[in-house]
PDB file of C-alpha atoms in Angstrom:
ATOM      1  CA  MET A 127      -0.031   0.010  -0.012  1.00 49.00           C
ATOM      2  CA  ALA A 128       1.360   3.402  -0.958  1.00 57.00           C
ATOM      3  CA  ASN A 129       2.101   6.039   1.737  1.00 67.00           C
ATOM      4  CA  PRO A 130      -0.653   8.658   1.592  1.00 71.00           C
ATOM      5  CA  LYS A 131       1.971  11.352   1.495  1.00 93.00           C
ATOM      6  CA  THR A 132       3.635   9.859  -1.665  1.00 94.00           C
ATOM      7  CA  VAL A 133       2.442   9.563  -5.198  1.00 94.00           C
ATOM      8  CA  LYS A 134       3.208   6.810  -7.682  1.00 96.00           C
ATOM      9  CA  ALA A 135       4.268   8.317 -10.981  1.00 96.00           C
ATOM     10  CA  LEU A 136       5.863   7.612 -14.270  1.00 96.00           C
ATOM     11  CA  VAL A 137       9.086   9.630 -14.723  1.00 96.00           C
ATOM     12  CA  LEU A 138       9.049  11.306 -18.184  1.00 96.00           C
ATOM     13  CA  VAL A 139      12.468  13.015 -17.904  1.00 95.00           C
ATOM     14  CA  ASP A 140      15.616  12.271 -15.919  1.00 95.00           C
ATOM     15  CA  GLU A 141      15.673  14.226 -12.719  1.00 94.00           C
ATOM     16  CA  PRO A 142      19.187  13.540 -11.247  1.00 94.00           C
ATOM     17  CA  ALA A 143      18.653  15.905  -8.343  1.00 93.00           C
ATOM     18  CA  HIS A 144      15.839  13.628  -7.149  1.00 93.00           C
ATOM     19  CA  GLY A 145      17.332  10.288  -8.249  1.00 94.00           C
ATOM     20  CA  LEU A 146      14.684   9.746 -10.859  1.00 95.00           C
ATOM     21  CA  LYS A 147      15.286   8.031 -14.252  1.00 94.00           C
ATOM     22  CA  CYS A 148      13.197   8.479 -17.324  1.00 94.00           C
ATOM     23  CA  GLY A 149      10.763   5.524 -17.817  1.00 93.00           C
ATOM     24  CA  ALA A 150      10.858   4.447 -14.196  1.00 93.00           C
ATOM     25  CA  VAL A 151       7.860   4.244 -11.905  1.00 95.00           C
ATOM     26  CA  ALA A 152       8.601   5.774  -8.542  1.00 94.00           C
ATOM     27  CA  GLU A 153       6.968   6.643  -5.254  1.00 95.00           C
ATOM     28  CA  ILE A 154       7.530  10.448  -4.960  1.00 95.00           C
ATOM     29  CA  PRO A 155       6.631  12.700  -2.024  1.00 95.00           C
ATOM     30  CA  ALA A 156       3.266  14.399  -2.837  1.00 95.00           C
ATOM     31  CA  GLU A 157       4.517  17.895  -2.694  1.00 94.00           C
ATOM     32  CA  LEU A 158       7.345  17.239  -5.024  1.00 95.00           C
ATOM     33  CA  ALA A 159       5.148  15.148  -7.300  1.00 95.00           C
ATOM     34  CA  GLU A 160       2.827  18.114  -7.668  1.00 95.00           C
ATOM     35  CA  GLN A 161       5.670  20.355  -8.690  1.00 95.00           C
ATOM     36  CA  LEU A 162       7.113  17.822 -11.161  1.00 96.00           C
ATOM     37  CA  ALA A 163       3.719  17.035 -12.666  1.00 96.00           C
ATOM     38  CA  ARG A 164       3.089  20.754 -13.235  1.00 97.00           C
ATOM     39  CA  ALA A 165       6.470  21.006 -15.024  1.00 96.00           C
ATOM     40  CA  GLY A 166       5.593  18.001 -17.231  1.00 96.00           C
ATOM     41  CA  ARG A 167       8.429  15.964 -15.733  1.00 96.00           C
ATOM     42  CA  ILE A 168       6.231  13.137 -14.388  1.00 97.00           C
ATOM     43  CA  ASP A 169       2.805  11.567 -15.193  1.00 97.00           C
ATOM     44  CA  THR A 170       0.718  10.581 -12.237  1.00 96.00           C
ATOM     45  CA  HIS A 171      -2.258   9.275 -14.257  1.00 96.00           C
ATOM     46  CA  ALA A 172      -3.140   5.705 -13.116  1.00 95.00           C
ATOM     47  CA  LYS A 173      -3.251   4.379 -16.706  1.00 96.00           C
ATOM     48  CA  ALA A 174       0.226   5.784 -17.484  1.00 95.00           C
ATOM     49  CA  VAL A 175       1.667   4.268 -14.314  1.00 95.00           C
ATOM     50  CA  ALA A 176      -0.015   0.890 -14.983  1.00 94.00           C
ATOM     51  CA  ALA A 177       1.251   0.787 -18.552  1.00 94.00           C
ATOM     52  CA  ALA A 178       4.710   1.677 -17.497  1.00 93.00           C
ATOM     53  CA  GLU A 179       4.710  -1.007 -14.710  1.00 91.00           C
ATOM     54  CA  ALA A 180       3.453  -3.601 -17.243  1.00 90.00           C
ATOM     55  CA  ALA A 181       6.343  -2.705 -19.624  1.00 89.00           C
ATOM     56  CA  GLN A 182       9.121  -2.850 -17.041  1.00 81.00           C
ATOM     57  CA  PRO A 183      11.475  -5.809 -17.526  1.00 78.00           C
ATOM     58  CA  ALA A 184      11.320  -8.562 -15.073  1.00 73.00           C
ATOM     59  CA  ALA A 185      13.869  -8.306 -12.212  1.00 69.00           C
ATOM     60  CA  PRO A 186      16.741 -10.707 -12.623  1.00 71.00           C
ATOM     61  CA  ALA A 187      16.633 -13.788 -10.371  1.00 67.00           C
ATOM     62  CA  ALA A 188      19.038 -13.277  -7.359  1.00 66.00           C
ATOM     63  CA  ASP A 189      19.951 -16.979  -7.193  1.00 65.00           C
ATOM     64  CA  VAL A 190      20.011 -19.774  -9.661  1.00 64.00           C
ATOM     65  CA  ILE A 191      19.634 -23.277  -8.309  1.00 66.00           C
ATOM     66  CA  GLU A 192      20.978 -25.947 -10.585  1.00 70.00           C
ATOM     67  CA  ALA A 193      20.058 -29.614 -10.246  1.00 72.00           C
ATOM     68  CA  GLU A 194      22.843 -31.914  -9.246  1.00 76.00           C
ATOM     69  CA  ASP A 195      23.607 -34.745 -11.681  1.00 69.00           C
TER      70      ASP A 195
END
């Protein structure tokens, strides 16, 4: 569950000052998210976030277990 003081958003433009990368979905403090959304730097629309999450590559497996012969 998201923190009520944060907003889930799709990052549209790299924001190195905030550690945000273009194409990432991030939980951003609500006040900052409002500023970035007004500037066109992020998209907080639920459909944009859902589409971006669906398009994210799967995380690599941390461990590989191989069968013994």
